Short mmCIF file of C-alpha atoms and ligand atoms in Angstrom, two decimals:
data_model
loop_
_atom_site.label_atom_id
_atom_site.label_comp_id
_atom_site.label_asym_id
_atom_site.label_seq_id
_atom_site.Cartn_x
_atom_site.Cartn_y
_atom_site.Cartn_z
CA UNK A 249 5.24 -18.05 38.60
CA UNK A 250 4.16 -18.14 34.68
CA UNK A 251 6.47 -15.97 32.58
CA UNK A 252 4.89 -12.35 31.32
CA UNK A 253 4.12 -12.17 27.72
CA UNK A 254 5.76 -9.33 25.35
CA UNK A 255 3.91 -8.54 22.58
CA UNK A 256 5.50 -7.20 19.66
CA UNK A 257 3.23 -5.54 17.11
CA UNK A 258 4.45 -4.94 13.72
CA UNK A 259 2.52 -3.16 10.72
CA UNK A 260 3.81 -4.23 7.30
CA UNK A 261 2.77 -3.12 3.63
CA UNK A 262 4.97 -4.44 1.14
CA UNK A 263 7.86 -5.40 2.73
CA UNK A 264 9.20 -8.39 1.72
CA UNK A 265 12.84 -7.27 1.74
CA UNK A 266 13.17 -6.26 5.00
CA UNK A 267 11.06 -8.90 6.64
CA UNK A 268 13.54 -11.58 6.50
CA UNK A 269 15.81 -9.32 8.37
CA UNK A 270 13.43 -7.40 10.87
CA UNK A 271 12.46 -11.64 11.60
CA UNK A 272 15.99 -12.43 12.61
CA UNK A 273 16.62 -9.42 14.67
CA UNK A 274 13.68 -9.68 16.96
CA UNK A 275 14.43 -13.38 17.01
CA UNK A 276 17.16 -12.85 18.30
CA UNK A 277 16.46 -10.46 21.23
CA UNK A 278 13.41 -12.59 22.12
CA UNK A 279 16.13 -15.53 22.59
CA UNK A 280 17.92 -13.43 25.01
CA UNK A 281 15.26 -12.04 27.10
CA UNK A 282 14.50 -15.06 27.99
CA UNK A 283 12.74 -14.33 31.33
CA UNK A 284 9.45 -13.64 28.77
CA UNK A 285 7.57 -15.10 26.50
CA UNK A 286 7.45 -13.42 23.31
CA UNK A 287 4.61 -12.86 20.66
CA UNK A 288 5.07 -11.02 17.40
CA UNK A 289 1.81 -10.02 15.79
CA UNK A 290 2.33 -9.25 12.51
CA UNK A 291 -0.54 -6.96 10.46
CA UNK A 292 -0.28 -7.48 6.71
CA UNK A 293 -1.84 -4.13 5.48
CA UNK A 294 -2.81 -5.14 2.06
CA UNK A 295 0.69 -5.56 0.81
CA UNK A 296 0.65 -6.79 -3.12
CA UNK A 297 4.62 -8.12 -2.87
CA UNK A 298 5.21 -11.71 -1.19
CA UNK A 299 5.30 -10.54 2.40
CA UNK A 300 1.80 -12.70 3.39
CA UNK A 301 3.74 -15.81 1.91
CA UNK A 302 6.47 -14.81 4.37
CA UNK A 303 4.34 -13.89 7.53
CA UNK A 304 3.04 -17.37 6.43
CA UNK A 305 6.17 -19.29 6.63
CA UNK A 306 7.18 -17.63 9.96
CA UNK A 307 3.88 -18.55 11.53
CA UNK A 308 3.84 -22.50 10.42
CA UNK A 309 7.18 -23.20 12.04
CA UNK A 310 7.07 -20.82 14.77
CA UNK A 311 4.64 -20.73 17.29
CA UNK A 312 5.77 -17.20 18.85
CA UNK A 313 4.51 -15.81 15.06
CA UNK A 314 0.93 -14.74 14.71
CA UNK A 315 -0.45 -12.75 11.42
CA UNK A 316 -3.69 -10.79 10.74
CA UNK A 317 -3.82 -9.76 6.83
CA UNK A 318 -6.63 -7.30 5.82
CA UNK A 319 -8.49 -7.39 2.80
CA UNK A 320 -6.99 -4.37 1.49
CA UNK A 321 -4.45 -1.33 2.83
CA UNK A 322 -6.33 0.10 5.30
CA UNK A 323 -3.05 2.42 6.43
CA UNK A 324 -0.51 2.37 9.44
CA UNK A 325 -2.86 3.86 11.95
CA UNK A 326 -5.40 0.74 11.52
CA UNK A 327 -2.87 -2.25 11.70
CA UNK A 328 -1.46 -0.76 14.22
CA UNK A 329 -4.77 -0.69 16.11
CA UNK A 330 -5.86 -4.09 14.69
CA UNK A 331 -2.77 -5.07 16.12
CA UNK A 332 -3.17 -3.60 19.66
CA UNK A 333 -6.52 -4.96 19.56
CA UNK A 334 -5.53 -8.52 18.88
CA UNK A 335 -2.36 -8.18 21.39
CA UNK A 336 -2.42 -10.74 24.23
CA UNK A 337 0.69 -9.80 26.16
CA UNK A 338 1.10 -8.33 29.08
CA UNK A 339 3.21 -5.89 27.58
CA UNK A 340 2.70 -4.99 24.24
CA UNK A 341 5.41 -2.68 21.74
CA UNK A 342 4.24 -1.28 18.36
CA UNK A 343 7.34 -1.49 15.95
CA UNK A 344 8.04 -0.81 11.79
CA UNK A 345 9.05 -3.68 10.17
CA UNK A 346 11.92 -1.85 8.23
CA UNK A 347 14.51 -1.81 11.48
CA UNK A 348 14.36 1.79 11.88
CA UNK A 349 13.02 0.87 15.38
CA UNK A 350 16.36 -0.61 16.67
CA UNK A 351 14.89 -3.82 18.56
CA UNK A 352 18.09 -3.44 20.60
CA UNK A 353 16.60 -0.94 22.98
CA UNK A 354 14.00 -3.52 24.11
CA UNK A 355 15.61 -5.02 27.14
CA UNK A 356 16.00 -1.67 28.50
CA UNK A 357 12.61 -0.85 27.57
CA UNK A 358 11.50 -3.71 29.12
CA UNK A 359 13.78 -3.26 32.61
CA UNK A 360 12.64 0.41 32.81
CA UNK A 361 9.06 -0.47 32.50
CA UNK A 362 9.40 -3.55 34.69
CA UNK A 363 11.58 -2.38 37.45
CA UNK A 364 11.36 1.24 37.58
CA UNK A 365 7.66 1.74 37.47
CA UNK A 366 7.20 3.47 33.96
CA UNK A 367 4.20 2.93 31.57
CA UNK A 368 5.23 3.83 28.70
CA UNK A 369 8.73 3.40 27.75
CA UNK A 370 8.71 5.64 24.49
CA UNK A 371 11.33 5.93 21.73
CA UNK A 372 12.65 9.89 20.06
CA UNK A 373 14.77 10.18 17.27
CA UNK A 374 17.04 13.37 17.72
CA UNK A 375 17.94 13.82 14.25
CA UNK A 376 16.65 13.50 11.23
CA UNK A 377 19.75 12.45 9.80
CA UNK A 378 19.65 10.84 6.07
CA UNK A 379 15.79 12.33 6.11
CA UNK A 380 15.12 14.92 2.87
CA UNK A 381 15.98 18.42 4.72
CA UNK A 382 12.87 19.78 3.54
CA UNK A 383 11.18 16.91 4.96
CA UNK A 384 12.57 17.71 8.15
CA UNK A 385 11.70 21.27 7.92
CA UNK A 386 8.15 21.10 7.48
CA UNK A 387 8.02 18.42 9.80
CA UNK A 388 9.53 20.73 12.40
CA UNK A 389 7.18 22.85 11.96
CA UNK A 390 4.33 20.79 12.17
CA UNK A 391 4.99 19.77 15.00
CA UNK A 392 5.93 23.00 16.45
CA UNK A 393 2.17 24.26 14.53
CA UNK A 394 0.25 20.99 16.28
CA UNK A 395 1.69 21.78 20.07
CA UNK A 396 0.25 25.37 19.57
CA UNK A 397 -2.80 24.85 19.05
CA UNK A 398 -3.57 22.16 21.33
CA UNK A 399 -3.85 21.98 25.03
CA UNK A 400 -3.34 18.99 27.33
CA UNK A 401 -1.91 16.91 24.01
CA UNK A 402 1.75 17.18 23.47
CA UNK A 403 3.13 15.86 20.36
CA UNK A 404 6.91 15.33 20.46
CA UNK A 405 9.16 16.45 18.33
CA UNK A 406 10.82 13.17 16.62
CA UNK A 407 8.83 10.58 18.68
CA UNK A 408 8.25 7.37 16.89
CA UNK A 409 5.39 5.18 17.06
CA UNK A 410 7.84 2.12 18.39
CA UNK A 411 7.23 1.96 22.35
CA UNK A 412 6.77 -0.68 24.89
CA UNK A 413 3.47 -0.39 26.88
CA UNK A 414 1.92 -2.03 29.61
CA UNK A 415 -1.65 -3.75 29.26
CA UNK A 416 -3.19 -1.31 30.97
CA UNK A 417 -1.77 1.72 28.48
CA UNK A 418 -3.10 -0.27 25.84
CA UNK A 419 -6.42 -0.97 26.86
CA UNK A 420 -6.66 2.50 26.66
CA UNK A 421 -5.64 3.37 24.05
CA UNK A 422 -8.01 1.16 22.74
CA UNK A 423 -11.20 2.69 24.51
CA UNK A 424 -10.41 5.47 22.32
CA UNK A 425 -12.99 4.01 19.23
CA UNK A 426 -12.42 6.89 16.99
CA UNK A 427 -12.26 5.81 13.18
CA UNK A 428 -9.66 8.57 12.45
CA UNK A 429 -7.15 7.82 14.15
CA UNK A 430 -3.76 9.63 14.80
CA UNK A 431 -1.87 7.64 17.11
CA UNK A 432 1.14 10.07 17.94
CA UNK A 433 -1.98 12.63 19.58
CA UNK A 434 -3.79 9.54 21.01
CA UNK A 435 -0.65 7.78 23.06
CA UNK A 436 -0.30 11.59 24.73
CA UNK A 437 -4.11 11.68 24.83
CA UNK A 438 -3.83 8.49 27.50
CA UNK A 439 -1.53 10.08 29.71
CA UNK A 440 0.47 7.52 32.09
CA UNK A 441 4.02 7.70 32.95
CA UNK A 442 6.60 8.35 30.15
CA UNK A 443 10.06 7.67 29.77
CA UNK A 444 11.64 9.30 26.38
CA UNK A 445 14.70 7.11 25.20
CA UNK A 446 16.63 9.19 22.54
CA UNK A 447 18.60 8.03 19.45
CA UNK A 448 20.13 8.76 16.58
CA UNK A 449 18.21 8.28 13.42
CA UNK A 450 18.63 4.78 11.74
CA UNK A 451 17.87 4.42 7.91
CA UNK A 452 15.40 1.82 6.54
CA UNK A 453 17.34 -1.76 5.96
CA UNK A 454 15.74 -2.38 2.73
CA UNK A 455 12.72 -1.31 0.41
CA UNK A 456 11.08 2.20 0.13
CA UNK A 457 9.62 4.46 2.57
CA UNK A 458 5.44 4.24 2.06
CA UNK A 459 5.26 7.93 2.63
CA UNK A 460 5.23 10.70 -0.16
CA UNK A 461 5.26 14.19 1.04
CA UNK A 462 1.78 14.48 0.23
CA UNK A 463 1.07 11.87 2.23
CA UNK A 464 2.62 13.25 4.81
CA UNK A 465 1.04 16.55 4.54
CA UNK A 466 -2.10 14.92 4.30
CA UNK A 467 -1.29 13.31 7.89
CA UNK A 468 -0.31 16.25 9.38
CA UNK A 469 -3.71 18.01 8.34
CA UNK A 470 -5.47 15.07 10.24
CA UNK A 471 -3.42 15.12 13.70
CA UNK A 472 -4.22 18.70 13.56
CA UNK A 473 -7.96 18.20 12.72
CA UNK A 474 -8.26 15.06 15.04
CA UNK A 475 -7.05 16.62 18.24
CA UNK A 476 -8.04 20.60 18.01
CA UNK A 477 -10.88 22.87 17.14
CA UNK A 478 -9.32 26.00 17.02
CA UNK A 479 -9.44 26.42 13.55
CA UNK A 480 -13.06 26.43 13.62
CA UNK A 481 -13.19 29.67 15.66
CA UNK A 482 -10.88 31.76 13.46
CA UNK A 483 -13.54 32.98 11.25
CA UNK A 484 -15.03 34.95 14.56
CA UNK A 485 -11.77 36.91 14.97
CA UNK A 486 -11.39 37.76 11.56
CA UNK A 487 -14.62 38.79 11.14
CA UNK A 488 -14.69 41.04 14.23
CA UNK A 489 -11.36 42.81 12.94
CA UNK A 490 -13.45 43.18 9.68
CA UNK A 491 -16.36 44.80 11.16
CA UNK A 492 -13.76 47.38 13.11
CA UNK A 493 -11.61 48.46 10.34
CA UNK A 494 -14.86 48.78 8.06
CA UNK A 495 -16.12 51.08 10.46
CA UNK A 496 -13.16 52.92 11.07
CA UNK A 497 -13.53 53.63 7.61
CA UNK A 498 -17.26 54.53 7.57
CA UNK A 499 -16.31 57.21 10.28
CA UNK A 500 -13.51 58.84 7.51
CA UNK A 501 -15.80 57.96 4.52
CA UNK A 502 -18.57 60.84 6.49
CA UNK A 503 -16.30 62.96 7.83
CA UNK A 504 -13.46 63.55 4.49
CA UNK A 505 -16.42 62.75 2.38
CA UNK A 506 -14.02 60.88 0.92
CA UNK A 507 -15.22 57.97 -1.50
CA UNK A 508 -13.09 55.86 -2.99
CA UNK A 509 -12.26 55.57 -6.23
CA UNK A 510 -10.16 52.74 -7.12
CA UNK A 511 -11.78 50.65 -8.86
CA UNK A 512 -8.14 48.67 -8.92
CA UNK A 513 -8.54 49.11 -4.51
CA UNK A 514 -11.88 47.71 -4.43
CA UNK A 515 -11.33 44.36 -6.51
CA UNK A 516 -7.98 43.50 -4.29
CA UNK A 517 -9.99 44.06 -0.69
CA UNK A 518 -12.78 41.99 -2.62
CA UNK A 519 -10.33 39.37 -3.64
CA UNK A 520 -8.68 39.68 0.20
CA UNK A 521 -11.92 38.68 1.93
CA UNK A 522 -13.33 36.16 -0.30
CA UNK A 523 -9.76 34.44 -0.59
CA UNK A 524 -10.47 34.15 3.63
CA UNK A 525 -14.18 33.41 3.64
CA UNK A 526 -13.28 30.22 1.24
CA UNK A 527 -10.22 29.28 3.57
CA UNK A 528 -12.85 29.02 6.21
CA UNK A 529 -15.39 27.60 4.85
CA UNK A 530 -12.70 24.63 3.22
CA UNK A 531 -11.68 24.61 6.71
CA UNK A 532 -15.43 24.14 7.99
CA UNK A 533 -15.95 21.68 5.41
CA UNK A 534 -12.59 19.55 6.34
CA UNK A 535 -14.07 19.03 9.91
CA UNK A 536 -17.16 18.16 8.71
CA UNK A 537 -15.85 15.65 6.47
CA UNK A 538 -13.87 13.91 9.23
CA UNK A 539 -17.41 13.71 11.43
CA UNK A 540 -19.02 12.24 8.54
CA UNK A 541 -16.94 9.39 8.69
CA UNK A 542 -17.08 9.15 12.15
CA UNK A 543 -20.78 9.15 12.50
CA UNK A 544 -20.35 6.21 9.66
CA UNK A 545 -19.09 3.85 12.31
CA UNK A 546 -17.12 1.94 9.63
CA UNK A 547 -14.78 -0.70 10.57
CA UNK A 548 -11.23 0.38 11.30
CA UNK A 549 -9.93 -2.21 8.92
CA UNK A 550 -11.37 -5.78 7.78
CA UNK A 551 -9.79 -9.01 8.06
CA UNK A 552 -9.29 -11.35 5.13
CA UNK A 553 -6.98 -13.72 6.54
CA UNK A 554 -5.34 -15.18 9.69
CA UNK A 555 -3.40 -17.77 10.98
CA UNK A 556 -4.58 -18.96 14.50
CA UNK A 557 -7.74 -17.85 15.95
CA UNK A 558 -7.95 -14.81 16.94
N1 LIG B 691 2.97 0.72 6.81
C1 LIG B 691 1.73 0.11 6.85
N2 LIG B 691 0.72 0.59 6.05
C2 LIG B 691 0.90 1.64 5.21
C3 LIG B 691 2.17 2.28 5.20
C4 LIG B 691 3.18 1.80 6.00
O1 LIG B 691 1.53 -0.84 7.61
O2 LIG B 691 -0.04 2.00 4.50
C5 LIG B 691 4.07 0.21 7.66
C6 LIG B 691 5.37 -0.09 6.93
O3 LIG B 691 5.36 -1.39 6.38
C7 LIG B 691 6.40 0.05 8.03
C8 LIG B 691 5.80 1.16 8.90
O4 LIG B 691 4.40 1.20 8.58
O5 LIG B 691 6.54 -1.13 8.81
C9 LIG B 691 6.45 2.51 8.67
O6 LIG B 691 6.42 2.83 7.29
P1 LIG B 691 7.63 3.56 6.55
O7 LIG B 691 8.92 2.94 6.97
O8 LIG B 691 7.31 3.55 5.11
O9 LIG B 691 7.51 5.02 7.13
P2 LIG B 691 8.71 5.99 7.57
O10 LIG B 691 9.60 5.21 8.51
O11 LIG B 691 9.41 6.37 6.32
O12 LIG B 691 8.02 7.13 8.26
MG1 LIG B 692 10.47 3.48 8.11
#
């Protein structure tokens, strides 16, 4: 019987100091589970710093090493889908390149998936140890925002991206075309049988997290976007209690014949409800935004350069 194939998918911008490292580590596992064959499908996302010349090196002396590199950063969420994409394992694992993902959990990935019928083995930090505390705050309650006001989608608390899927899981994954992508909604979105491995937070080997905290906010603002409306229906509730306290009022305004006087009053409710008409119609306008690049049908990400044919 022909071995299975792992595939190991791995996004990188700029990360030419941890490469060498994150290259020996998986190396290394893939020499001991060696009842697979191994490919690691590295996704060059742009970077400006020497890590094509490394993905290069790797791939002319090692025929496990495959590289895509796209003709500008196109983000996490698309190498990681250009990566999927391109995947020919049977199983396939999605991890950073910065050994935060400990590439020591994959033979028991790999056994839980293969002989205990998962299909998805999925990784969970349970702290956020060594992680800005304010960073970990408002990522709390993100996520504790996200799982409200969705239904069907859970979004763990501390998952990571870094699992180990079968083909199948990834296939659909895949069928999901959307050009916004938001990967921690869309591997819940797929269903399929989970297992959650927990551990302790690891920091980065080497070289800088890619993330600012705008960023970040700025993600969080799309996961919420990408996998609920609810938002969008606010405006309806507000604008009913509006309509029921300003006839409340009517009713005393005719019976006290009582007007008021304030001008001081009058400016703050005006201020009030035009403060909440422009939240909702930014709010309006942020959905609309996203389905204007959808209905674009751009390409996830473009290709500049790979090694073997892909
Ligand atoms: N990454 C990427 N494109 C980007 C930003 C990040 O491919 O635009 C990769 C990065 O090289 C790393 C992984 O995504 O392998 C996670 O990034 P990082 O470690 O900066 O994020 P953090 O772990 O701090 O959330
Ligand atoms: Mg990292």
């Amino acid at each position: 019987m022909s071995k299975k194939k792992l595939s190991i998918v791995v996004s990188c911008f700029n990360e030419e100091e941890a490469l060498p490292m994150f290259y020996k580590a998986i190396s290394n596992v893939a020499e001991k589970m060696d009842n697979l064959d191994f490919e690691f499908l590295f996704v060059d996302d742009g970077s400006s710093d020497n890590t094509l010349k490394l993905l290069k090196k790797y791939s002319s002396h090692d025929d496990k090493v495959r590289f895509i590199s796209f003709s500008r950063n196109f983000g996490k969420e698309a190498a990681m889908y250009a990566g999927l994409k391109e995947s020919t394992g049977d199983y396939i694992t999605v991890m950073d390149a910065d050994l935060q993902d400990p590439p020591s959990l994959l033979p028991e990935m790999y056994r839980l998936i293969a002989l205990e019928g998962y299909d998805i083995v999925a990784t969970r930090r349970v702290s956020r140890s060594g992680e800005p505390k304010i960073r970990s705050f408002f990522a709390r309650q993100f996520y504790k925002l996200i799982n409200k006001m969705t239904d069907r989608v859970e979004i763990v608390d501390g998952a990571r991206d870094f699992r180990l899927m079968t083909r199948q899981v990834v296939d659909s994954i895949l069928s999901l075309g959307e050009y916004n992508r938001f990967s921690k909604g869309l591997f819940s979105f797929v269903g399929f049988k989970t297992k959650y491995l927990e551990y302790e937070n690891i920091k980065r080997i080497a070289g800088n997290t890619k993330w600012s905290f705008m960023g970040l906010f700025k993600y969080a603002i799309d996961g919420i976007i990408a996998f609920t409306t609810m938002p969008l229906s606010w405006p309806i509730y507000f604008g009913v209690l509006f309509i029921f306290i300003s006839l409340i009022l009517f009713i005393i305004m005719i019976c006290k014949s009582f007007i008021v006087s304030s001008l001081f009053a009058i400016i703050t409710l005006l201020l009030f409800i035009f403060g909440l008409l422009f939240v909702f119609v930014g709010n309006i306008g942020l959905y609309l935004a996203k389905d204007y690049l959808e209905n674009k049908k751009r390409p996830i990400y473009i290709v500049k350069e790979t090694d073997k044919d892909l």
